[in-house]
């Protein structure tokens, strides 16, 4: 049951995100006012980042980090920024944000339906063998076959196939946002809701830690703004949000139908055993 529970937990998380999107209805251009702050550190505390309302508020850099290479400094900064940013984006999602791989979720639903059907057929086989062994010893009557298993399985697969076909119809490229600080010593690239690249010039590492932290904040926030604007502009061309909603509803329906069928099957087997003479 672990894989099934993980799948349901993932669907529940994404449905909660969609609900927050509907309730908030914010866009990148609307003003941002006080929200929850999320902090993260990296490099054994060499970098501390605070994010609020999907924007970097502070980037604190320890002087000891500046002695590293540009690549090393960049990696530590990216690690801390992405940790805090991921939590902030999850708290206040927007329609243009990246969604889970629905194709993969559909494959999982298909696999769970297949396993459920196989398990019911296995139970049916065991029951029929036991009834055959008891034939002639006791009088047993009734139908031990789990009816509608194939119909339920095929129904679930058809919904998944339709959804995957719709998703494959119009794939869209991920939106990308770029930003620089005022002196253009720091360049940031945001894609899929995370800081994909952070480039520092040699002069940037000569800045005082506080000044470098400010430059990083400016570049990353500019990149976030552009990414959100581009994501919002293309969100209406995708089908991920609606497909996720339908997938969640269908998964609930399949689960409810499966549980009802198991109850009916249990009742049928109980009736057969009671009629044994």
PDB file of C-alpha atoms in Angstrom, residues 63-265:
ATOM      1  CA  UNK A  63      33.455  36.859   4.507  1.00  0.00           C
ATOM      2  CA  UNK A  64      35.105  33.417   4.499  1.00  0.00           C
ATOM      3  CA  UNK A  65      33.060  32.381   1.445  1.00  0.00           C
ATOM      4  CA  UNK A  66      34.447  35.161  -0.744  1.00  0.00           C
ATOM      5  CA  UNK A  67      37.833  33.449  -0.823  1.00  0.00           C
ATOM      6  CA  UNK A  68      36.439  30.610  -2.954  1.00  0.00           C
ATOM      7  CA  UNK A  69      36.173  30.410  -6.719  1.00  0.00           C
ATOM      8  CA  UNK A  70      33.299  32.047  -8.586  1.00  0.00           C
ATOM      9  CA  UNK A  71      31.811  28.620  -9.251  1.00  0.00           C
ATOM     10  CA  UNK A  72      32.022  27.563  -5.609  1.00  0.00           C
ATOM     11  CA  UNK A  73      30.466  30.803  -4.368  1.00  0.00           C
ATOM     12  CA  UNK A  74      27.723  30.566  -6.978  1.00  0.00           C
ATOM     13  CA  UNK A  75      26.849  26.973  -6.064  1.00  0.00           C
ATOM     14  CA  UNK A  76      26.544  27.742  -2.356  1.00  0.00           C
ATOM     15  CA  UNK A  77      24.358  30.759  -3.082  1.00  0.00           C
ATOM     16  CA  UNK A  78      22.124  28.752  -5.450  1.00  0.00           C
ATOM     17  CA  UNK A  79      21.689  25.988  -2.893  1.00  0.00           C
ATOM     18  CA  UNK A  80      20.468  28.325  -0.155  1.00  0.00           C
ATOM     19  CA  UNK A  81      18.330  30.447  -2.492  1.00  0.00           C
ATOM     20  CA  UNK A  82      16.572  27.459  -4.039  1.00  0.00           C
ATOM     21  CA  UNK A  83      15.793  25.896  -0.680  1.00  0.00           C
ATOM     22  CA  UNK A  84      14.074  29.048   0.602  1.00  0.00           C
ATOM     23  CA  UNK A  85      12.501  29.860  -2.758  1.00  0.00           C
ATOM     24  CA  UNK A  86      10.931  26.414  -3.122  1.00  0.00           C
ATOM     25  CA  UNK A  87       9.172  26.763   0.228  1.00  0.00           C
ATOM     26  CA  UNK A  88       7.932  30.265  -0.579  1.00  0.00           C
ATOM     27  CA  UNK A  89       6.594  29.239  -4.008  1.00  0.00           C
ATOM     28  CA  UNK A  90       4.803  26.255  -2.463  1.00  0.00           C
ATOM     29  CA  UNK A  91       3.167  28.566   0.080  1.00  0.00           C
ATOM     30  CA  UNK A  92       1.909  31.073  -2.519  1.00  0.00           C
ATOM     31  CA  UNK A  93       1.554  29.286  -5.885  1.00  0.00           C
ATOM     32  CA  UNK A  94       0.386  30.993  -9.056  1.00  0.00           C
ATOM     33  CA  UNK A  95      -1.220  29.639 -12.209  1.00  0.00           C
ATOM     34  CA  UNK A  96       2.003  29.810 -14.218  1.00  0.00           C
ATOM     35  CA  UNK A  97       4.033  27.762 -11.757  1.00  0.00           C
ATOM     36  CA  UNK A  98       5.424  24.391 -12.864  1.00  0.00           C
ATOM     37  CA  UNK A  99       3.139  21.424 -12.248  1.00  0.00           C
ATOM     38  CA  UNK A 100       4.030  17.776 -11.664  1.00  0.00           C
ATOM     39  CA  UNK A 101       4.680  15.399 -14.552  1.00  0.00           C
ATOM     40  CA  UNK A 102       1.100  14.379 -15.295  1.00  0.00           C
ATOM     41  CA  UNK A 103       2.222  11.727 -17.731  1.00  0.00           C
ATOM     42  CA  UNK A 104       4.089  10.010 -14.922  1.00  0.00           C
ATOM     43  CA  UNK A 105       1.111  10.364 -12.575  1.00  0.00           C
ATOM     44  CA  UNK A 106      -1.094   8.812 -15.230  1.00  0.00           C
ATOM     45  CA  UNK A 107       1.293   5.893 -15.595  1.00  0.00           C
ATOM     46  CA  UNK A 108       1.138   5.360 -11.837  1.00  0.00           C
ATOM     47  CA  UNK A 109      -2.654   5.359 -11.872  1.00  0.00           C
ATOM     48  CA  UNK A 110      -2.604   2.779 -14.654  1.00  0.00           C
ATOM     49  CA  UNK A 111      -0.189   0.614 -12.688  1.00  0.00           C
ATOM     50  CA  UNK A 112      -2.290   0.775  -9.513  1.00  0.00           C
ATOM     51  CA  UNK A 113      -5.429  -0.151 -11.464  1.00  0.00           C
ATOM     52  CA  UNK A 114      -3.602  -3.064 -13.093  1.00  0.00           C
ATOM     53  CA  UNK A 115      -2.286  -4.340  -9.763  1.00  0.00           C
ATOM     54  CA  UNK A 116      -5.733  -4.100  -8.199  1.00  0.00           C
ATOM     55  CA  UNK A 117      -7.280  -6.109 -11.010  1.00  0.00           C
ATOM     56  CA  UNK A 118      -4.567  -8.770 -10.787  1.00  0.00           C
ATOM     57  CA  UNK A 119      -4.999  -9.048  -7.019  1.00  0.00           C
ATOM     58  CA  UNK A 120      -8.746  -9.565  -7.322  1.00  0.00           C
ATOM     59  CA  UNK A 121      -8.221 -12.217  -9.986  1.00  0.00           C
ATOM     60  CA  UNK A 122      -5.691 -13.942  -7.722  1.00  0.00           C
ATOM     61  CA  UNK A 123      -8.227 -13.974  -4.880  1.00  0.00           C
ATOM     62  CA  UNK A 124     -10.880 -15.290  -7.246  1.00  0.00           C
ATOM     63  CA  UNK A 125      -8.625 -18.146  -8.320  1.00  0.00           C
ATOM     64  CA  UNK A 126      -7.832 -19.110  -4.736  1.00  0.00           C
ATOM     65  CA  UNK A 127     -11.515 -19.072  -3.756  1.00  0.00           C
ATOM     66  CA  UNK A 128     -12.523 -21.187  -6.750  1.00  0.00           C
ATOM     67  CA  UNK A 129      -9.810 -23.738  -5.971  1.00  0.00           C
ATOM     68  CA  UNK A 130     -10.955 -23.992  -2.357  1.00  0.00           C
ATOM     69  CA  UNK A 131     -14.578 -24.378  -3.417  1.00  0.00           C
ATOM     70  CA  UNK A 132     -13.587 -27.140  -5.841  1.00  0.00           C
ATOM     71  CA  UNK A 133     -11.767 -29.000  -3.056  1.00  0.00           C
ATOM     72  CA  UNK A 134     -14.847 -28.744  -0.858  1.00  0.00           C
ATOM     73  CA  UNK A 135     -17.159 -30.025  -3.613  1.00  0.00           C
ATOM     74  CA  UNK A 136     -18.863 -33.245  -2.538  1.00  0.00           C
ATOM     75  CA  UNK A 137     -17.999 -32.616   1.128  1.00  0.00           C
ATOM     76  CA  UNK A 138     -20.293 -29.683   1.751  1.00  0.00           C
ATOM     77  CA  UNK A 139     -23.081 -28.053  -0.211  1.00  0.00           C
ATOM     78  CA  UNK A 140     -21.955 -24.636  -1.458  1.00  0.00           C
ATOM     79  CA  UNK A 141     -23.799 -22.369  -3.855  1.00  0.00           C
ATOM     80  CA  UNK A 142     -23.148 -18.852  -5.112  1.00  0.00           C
ATOM     81  CA  UNK A 143     -20.993 -16.863  -7.521  1.00  0.00           C
ATOM     82  CA  UNK A 144     -17.428 -16.340  -6.237  1.00  0.00           C
ATOM     83  CA  UNK A 145     -16.253 -14.313  -9.226  1.00  0.00           C
ATOM     84  CA  UNK A 146     -15.333 -10.639  -8.645  1.00  0.00           C
ATOM     85  CA  UNK A 147     -17.667  -9.059 -11.177  1.00  0.00           C
ATOM     86  CA  UNK A 148     -16.912  -5.828 -13.046  1.00  0.00           C
ATOM     87  CA  UNK A 149     -13.156  -5.969 -12.384  1.00  0.00           C
ATOM     88  CA  UNK A 150     -12.299  -5.764 -16.059  1.00  0.00           C
ATOM     89  CA  UNK A 151     -14.804  -2.963 -16.634  1.00  0.00           C
ATOM     90  CA  UNK A 152     -13.385  -0.943 -13.753  1.00  0.00           C
ATOM     91  CA  UNK A 153      -9.821  -1.498 -14.931  1.00  0.00           C
ATOM     92  CA  UNK A 154     -10.558  -0.555 -18.544  1.00  0.00           C
ATOM     93  CA  UNK A 155     -12.489   2.530 -17.457  1.00  0.00           C
ATOM     94  CA  UNK A 156      -9.522   3.795 -15.454  1.00  0.00           C
ATOM     95  CA  UNK A 157      -7.102   3.125 -18.297  1.00  0.00           C
ATOM     96  CA  UNK A 158      -9.314   4.897 -20.830  1.00  0.00           C
ATOM     97  CA  UNK A 159      -9.410   8.043 -18.729  1.00  0.00           C
ATOM     98  CA  UNK A 160      -5.626   7.963 -18.346  1.00  0.00           C
ATOM     99  CA  UNK A 161      -5.078   7.413 -22.068  1.00  0.00           C
ATOM    100  CA  UNK A 162      -7.374  10.309 -22.932  1.00  0.00           C
ATOM    101  CA  UNK A 163      -5.607  12.595 -20.484  1.00  0.00           C
ATOM    102  CA  UNK A 164      -2.143  11.691 -21.744  1.00  0.00           C
ATOM    103  CA  UNK A 165      -3.264  12.218 -25.328  1.00  0.00           C
ATOM    104  CA  UNK A 166      -4.519  15.701 -24.464  1.00  0.00           C
ATOM    105  CA  UNK A 167      -1.280  16.566 -22.686  1.00  0.00           C
ATOM    106  CA  UNK A 168       0.789  15.482 -25.677  1.00  0.00           C
ATOM    107  CA  UNK A 169      -1.196  17.733 -27.999  1.00  0.00           C
ATOM    108  CA  UNK A 170       0.408  21.076 -27.223  1.00  0.00           C
ATOM    109  CA  UNK A 171       3.602  20.898 -25.152  1.00  0.00           C
ATOM    110  CA  UNK A 172       5.007  24.279 -24.176  1.00  0.00           C
ATOM    111  CA  UNK A 173       8.579  25.275 -23.442  1.00  0.00           C
ATOM    112  CA  UNK A 174       9.320  26.193 -19.816  1.00  0.00           C
ATOM    113  CA  UNK A 175       9.357  29.926 -19.210  1.00  0.00           C
ATOM    114  CA  UNK A 176      12.741  31.451 -18.402  1.00  0.00           C
ATOM    115  CA  UNK A 177      13.476  34.730 -16.614  1.00  0.00           C
ATOM    116  CA  UNK A 178      16.788  36.595 -16.577  1.00  0.00           C
ATOM    117  CA  UNK A 179      17.981  39.367 -14.288  1.00  0.00           C
ATOM    118  CA  UNK A 180      21.063  41.447 -13.491  1.00  0.00           C
ATOM    119  CA  UNK A 181      22.092  43.750 -10.725  1.00  0.00           C
ATOM    120  CA  UNK A 182      22.506  47.455 -11.478  1.00  0.00           C
ATOM    121  CA  UNK A 183      26.249  47.158 -12.157  1.00  0.00           C
ATOM    122  CA  UNK A 184      25.761  43.922 -14.150  1.00  0.00           C
ATOM    123  CA  UNK A 185      28.235  41.997 -12.042  1.00  0.00           C
ATOM    124  CA  UNK A 186      25.687  39.301 -11.159  1.00  0.00           C
ATOM    125  CA  UNK A 187      23.455  37.479 -13.639  1.00  0.00           C
ATOM    126  CA  UNK A 188      20.579  35.182 -12.605  1.00  0.00           C
ATOM    127  CA  UNK A 189      18.453  32.797 -14.645  1.00  0.00           C
ATOM    128  CA  UNK A 190      15.212  31.366 -13.222  1.00  0.00           C
ATOM    129  CA  UNK A 191      13.418  28.422 -14.815  1.00  0.00           C
ATOM    130  CA  UNK A 192      10.750  26.058 -13.515  1.00  0.00           C
ATOM    131  CA  UNK A 193      10.553  28.035 -10.309  1.00  0.00           C
ATOM    132  CA  UNK A 194      14.167  27.718  -9.283  1.00  0.00           C
ATOM    133  CA  UNK A 195      17.445  29.535  -9.754  1.00  0.00           C
ATOM    134  CA  UNK A 196      18.986  27.625 -12.645  1.00  0.00           C
ATOM    135  CA  UNK A 197      22.084  29.778 -13.094  1.00  0.00           C
ATOM    136  CA  UNK A 198      23.906  32.388 -11.053  1.00  0.00           C
ATOM    137  CA  UNK A 199      26.934  33.929 -12.772  1.00  0.00           C
ATOM    138  CA  UNK A 200      29.357  36.154 -10.876  1.00  0.00           C
ATOM    139  CA  UNK A 201      32.073  38.291 -12.454  1.00  0.00           C
ATOM    140  CA  UNK A 202      35.543  38.469 -10.983  1.00  0.00           C
ATOM    141  CA  UNK A 203      34.777  41.951  -9.730  1.00  0.00           C
ATOM    142  CA  UNK A 204      31.697  40.692  -7.925  1.00  0.00           C
ATOM    143  CA  UNK A 205      33.897  38.636  -5.591  1.00  0.00           C
ATOM    144  CA  UNK A 206      35.802  41.800  -4.712  1.00  0.00           C
ATOM    145  CA  UNK A 207      32.638  43.437  -3.359  1.00  0.00           C
ATOM    146  CA  UNK A 208      32.068  43.574   0.398  1.00  0.00           C
ATOM    147  CA  UNK A 209      29.831  40.646   1.465  1.00  0.00           C
ATOM    148  CA  UNK A 210      26.874  42.917   2.191  1.00  0.00           C
ATOM    149  CA  UNK A 211      27.119  44.616  -1.198  1.00  0.00           C
ATOM    150  CA  UNK A 212      27.429  41.277  -2.999  1.00  0.00           C
ATOM    151  CA  UNK A 213      24.376  39.968  -1.143  1.00  0.00           C
ATOM    152  CA  UNK A 214      22.392  42.984  -2.290  1.00  0.00           C
ATOM    153  CA  UNK A 215      23.518  42.514  -5.899  1.00  0.00           C
ATOM    154  CA  UNK A 216      22.509  38.842  -5.808  1.00  0.00           C
ATOM    155  CA  UNK A 217      19.085  39.735  -4.403  1.00  0.00           C
ATOM    156  CA  UNK A 218      18.532  42.338  -7.110  1.00  0.00           C
ATOM    157  CA  UNK A 219      19.517  40.006  -9.962  1.00  0.00           C
ATOM    158  CA  UNK A 220      17.498  37.044  -8.687  1.00  0.00           C
ATOM    159  CA  UNK A 221      14.386  39.117  -7.978  1.00  0.00           C
ATOM    160  CA  UNK A 222      14.509  40.651 -11.460  1.00  0.00           C
ATOM    161  CA  UNK A 223      14.776  37.146 -12.919  1.00  0.00           C
ATOM    162  CA  UNK A 224      11.837  35.958 -10.787  1.00  0.00           C
ATOM    163  CA  UNK A 225       9.669  38.851 -11.977  1.00  0.00           C
ATOM    164  CA  UNK A 226      10.410  38.101 -15.624  1.00  0.00           C
ATOM    165  CA  UNK A 227       9.858  34.371 -15.133  1.00  0.00           C
ATOM    166  CA  UNK A 228       6.488  34.946 -13.450  1.00  0.00           C
ATOM    167  CA  UNK A 229       5.355  37.335 -16.176  1.00  0.00           C
ATOM    168  CA  UNK A 230       6.323  34.925 -18.939  1.00  0.00           C
ATOM    169  CA  UNK A 231       4.792  31.968 -17.107  1.00  0.00           C
ATOM    170  CA  UNK A 232       1.527  33.818 -16.592  1.00  0.00           C
ATOM    171  CA  UNK A 233       1.450  34.801 -20.280  1.00  0.00           C
ATOM    172  CA  UNK A 234       1.746  31.186 -21.408  1.00  0.00           C
ATOM    173  CA  UNK A 235      -0.273  29.510 -18.640  1.00  0.00           C
ATOM    174  CA  UNK A 236      -3.518  29.665 -20.631  1.00  0.00           C
ATOM    175  CA  UNK A 237      -1.904  27.646 -23.424  1.00  0.00           C
ATOM    176  CA  UNK A 238      -1.175  24.674 -21.201  1.00  0.00           C
ATOM    177  CA  UNK A 239      -3.553  22.041 -19.928  1.00  0.00           C
ATOM    178  CA  UNK A 240      -1.641  20.857 -16.899  1.00  0.00           C
ATOM    179  CA  UNK A 241      -3.788  22.477 -14.222  1.00  0.00           C
ATOM    180  CA  UNK A 242      -7.078  21.257 -15.633  1.00  0.00           C
ATOM    181  CA  UNK A 243      -5.691  17.805 -16.408  1.00  0.00           C
ATOM    182  CA  UNK A 244      -4.388  17.516 -12.867  1.00  0.00           C
ATOM    183  CA  UNK A 245      -7.823  18.406 -11.524  1.00  0.00           C
ATOM    184  CA  UNK A 246      -9.475  15.762 -13.700  1.00  0.00           C
ATOM    185  CA  UNK A 247      -6.858  13.191 -12.781  1.00  0.00           C
ATOM    186  CA  UNK A 248      -7.439  13.844  -9.090  1.00  0.00           C
ATOM    187  CA  UNK A 249     -11.191  13.522  -9.474  1.00  0.00           C
ATOM    188  CA  UNK A 250     -10.847  10.338 -11.503  1.00  0.00           C
ATOM    189  CA  UNK A 251      -8.438   8.809  -9.011  1.00  0.00           C
ATOM    190  CA  UNK A 252     -10.962   9.460  -6.240  1.00  0.00           C
ATOM    191  CA  UNK A 253     -13.715   7.910  -8.339  1.00  0.00           C
ATOM    192  CA  UNK A 254     -11.661   4.815  -9.134  1.00  0.00           C
ATOM    193  CA  UNK A 255     -10.802   4.394  -5.470  1.00  0.00           C
ATOM    194  CA  UNK A 256     -14.454   4.740  -4.436  1.00  0.00           C
ATOM    195  CA  UNK A 257     -15.572   2.243  -7.081  1.00  0.00           C
ATOM    196  CA  UNK A 258     -12.853  -0.197  -6.040  1.00  0.00           C
ATOM    197  CA  UNK A 259     -13.821  -0.005  -2.368  1.00  0.00           C
ATOM    198  CA  UNK A 260     -17.497  -0.507  -3.205  1.00  0.00           C
ATOM    199  CA  UNK A 261     -16.661  -3.491  -5.341  1.00  0.00           C
ATOM    200  CA  UNK A 262     -14.559  -5.036  -2.568  1.00  0.00           C
ATOM    201  CA  UNK A 263     -17.421  -4.553  -0.111  1.00  0.00           C
ATOM    202  CA  UNK A 264     -19.834  -6.221  -2.514  1.00  0.00           C
ATOM    203  CA  UNK A 265     -17.397  -9.077  -3.074  1.00  0.00           C
TER     204      UNK A 265
END
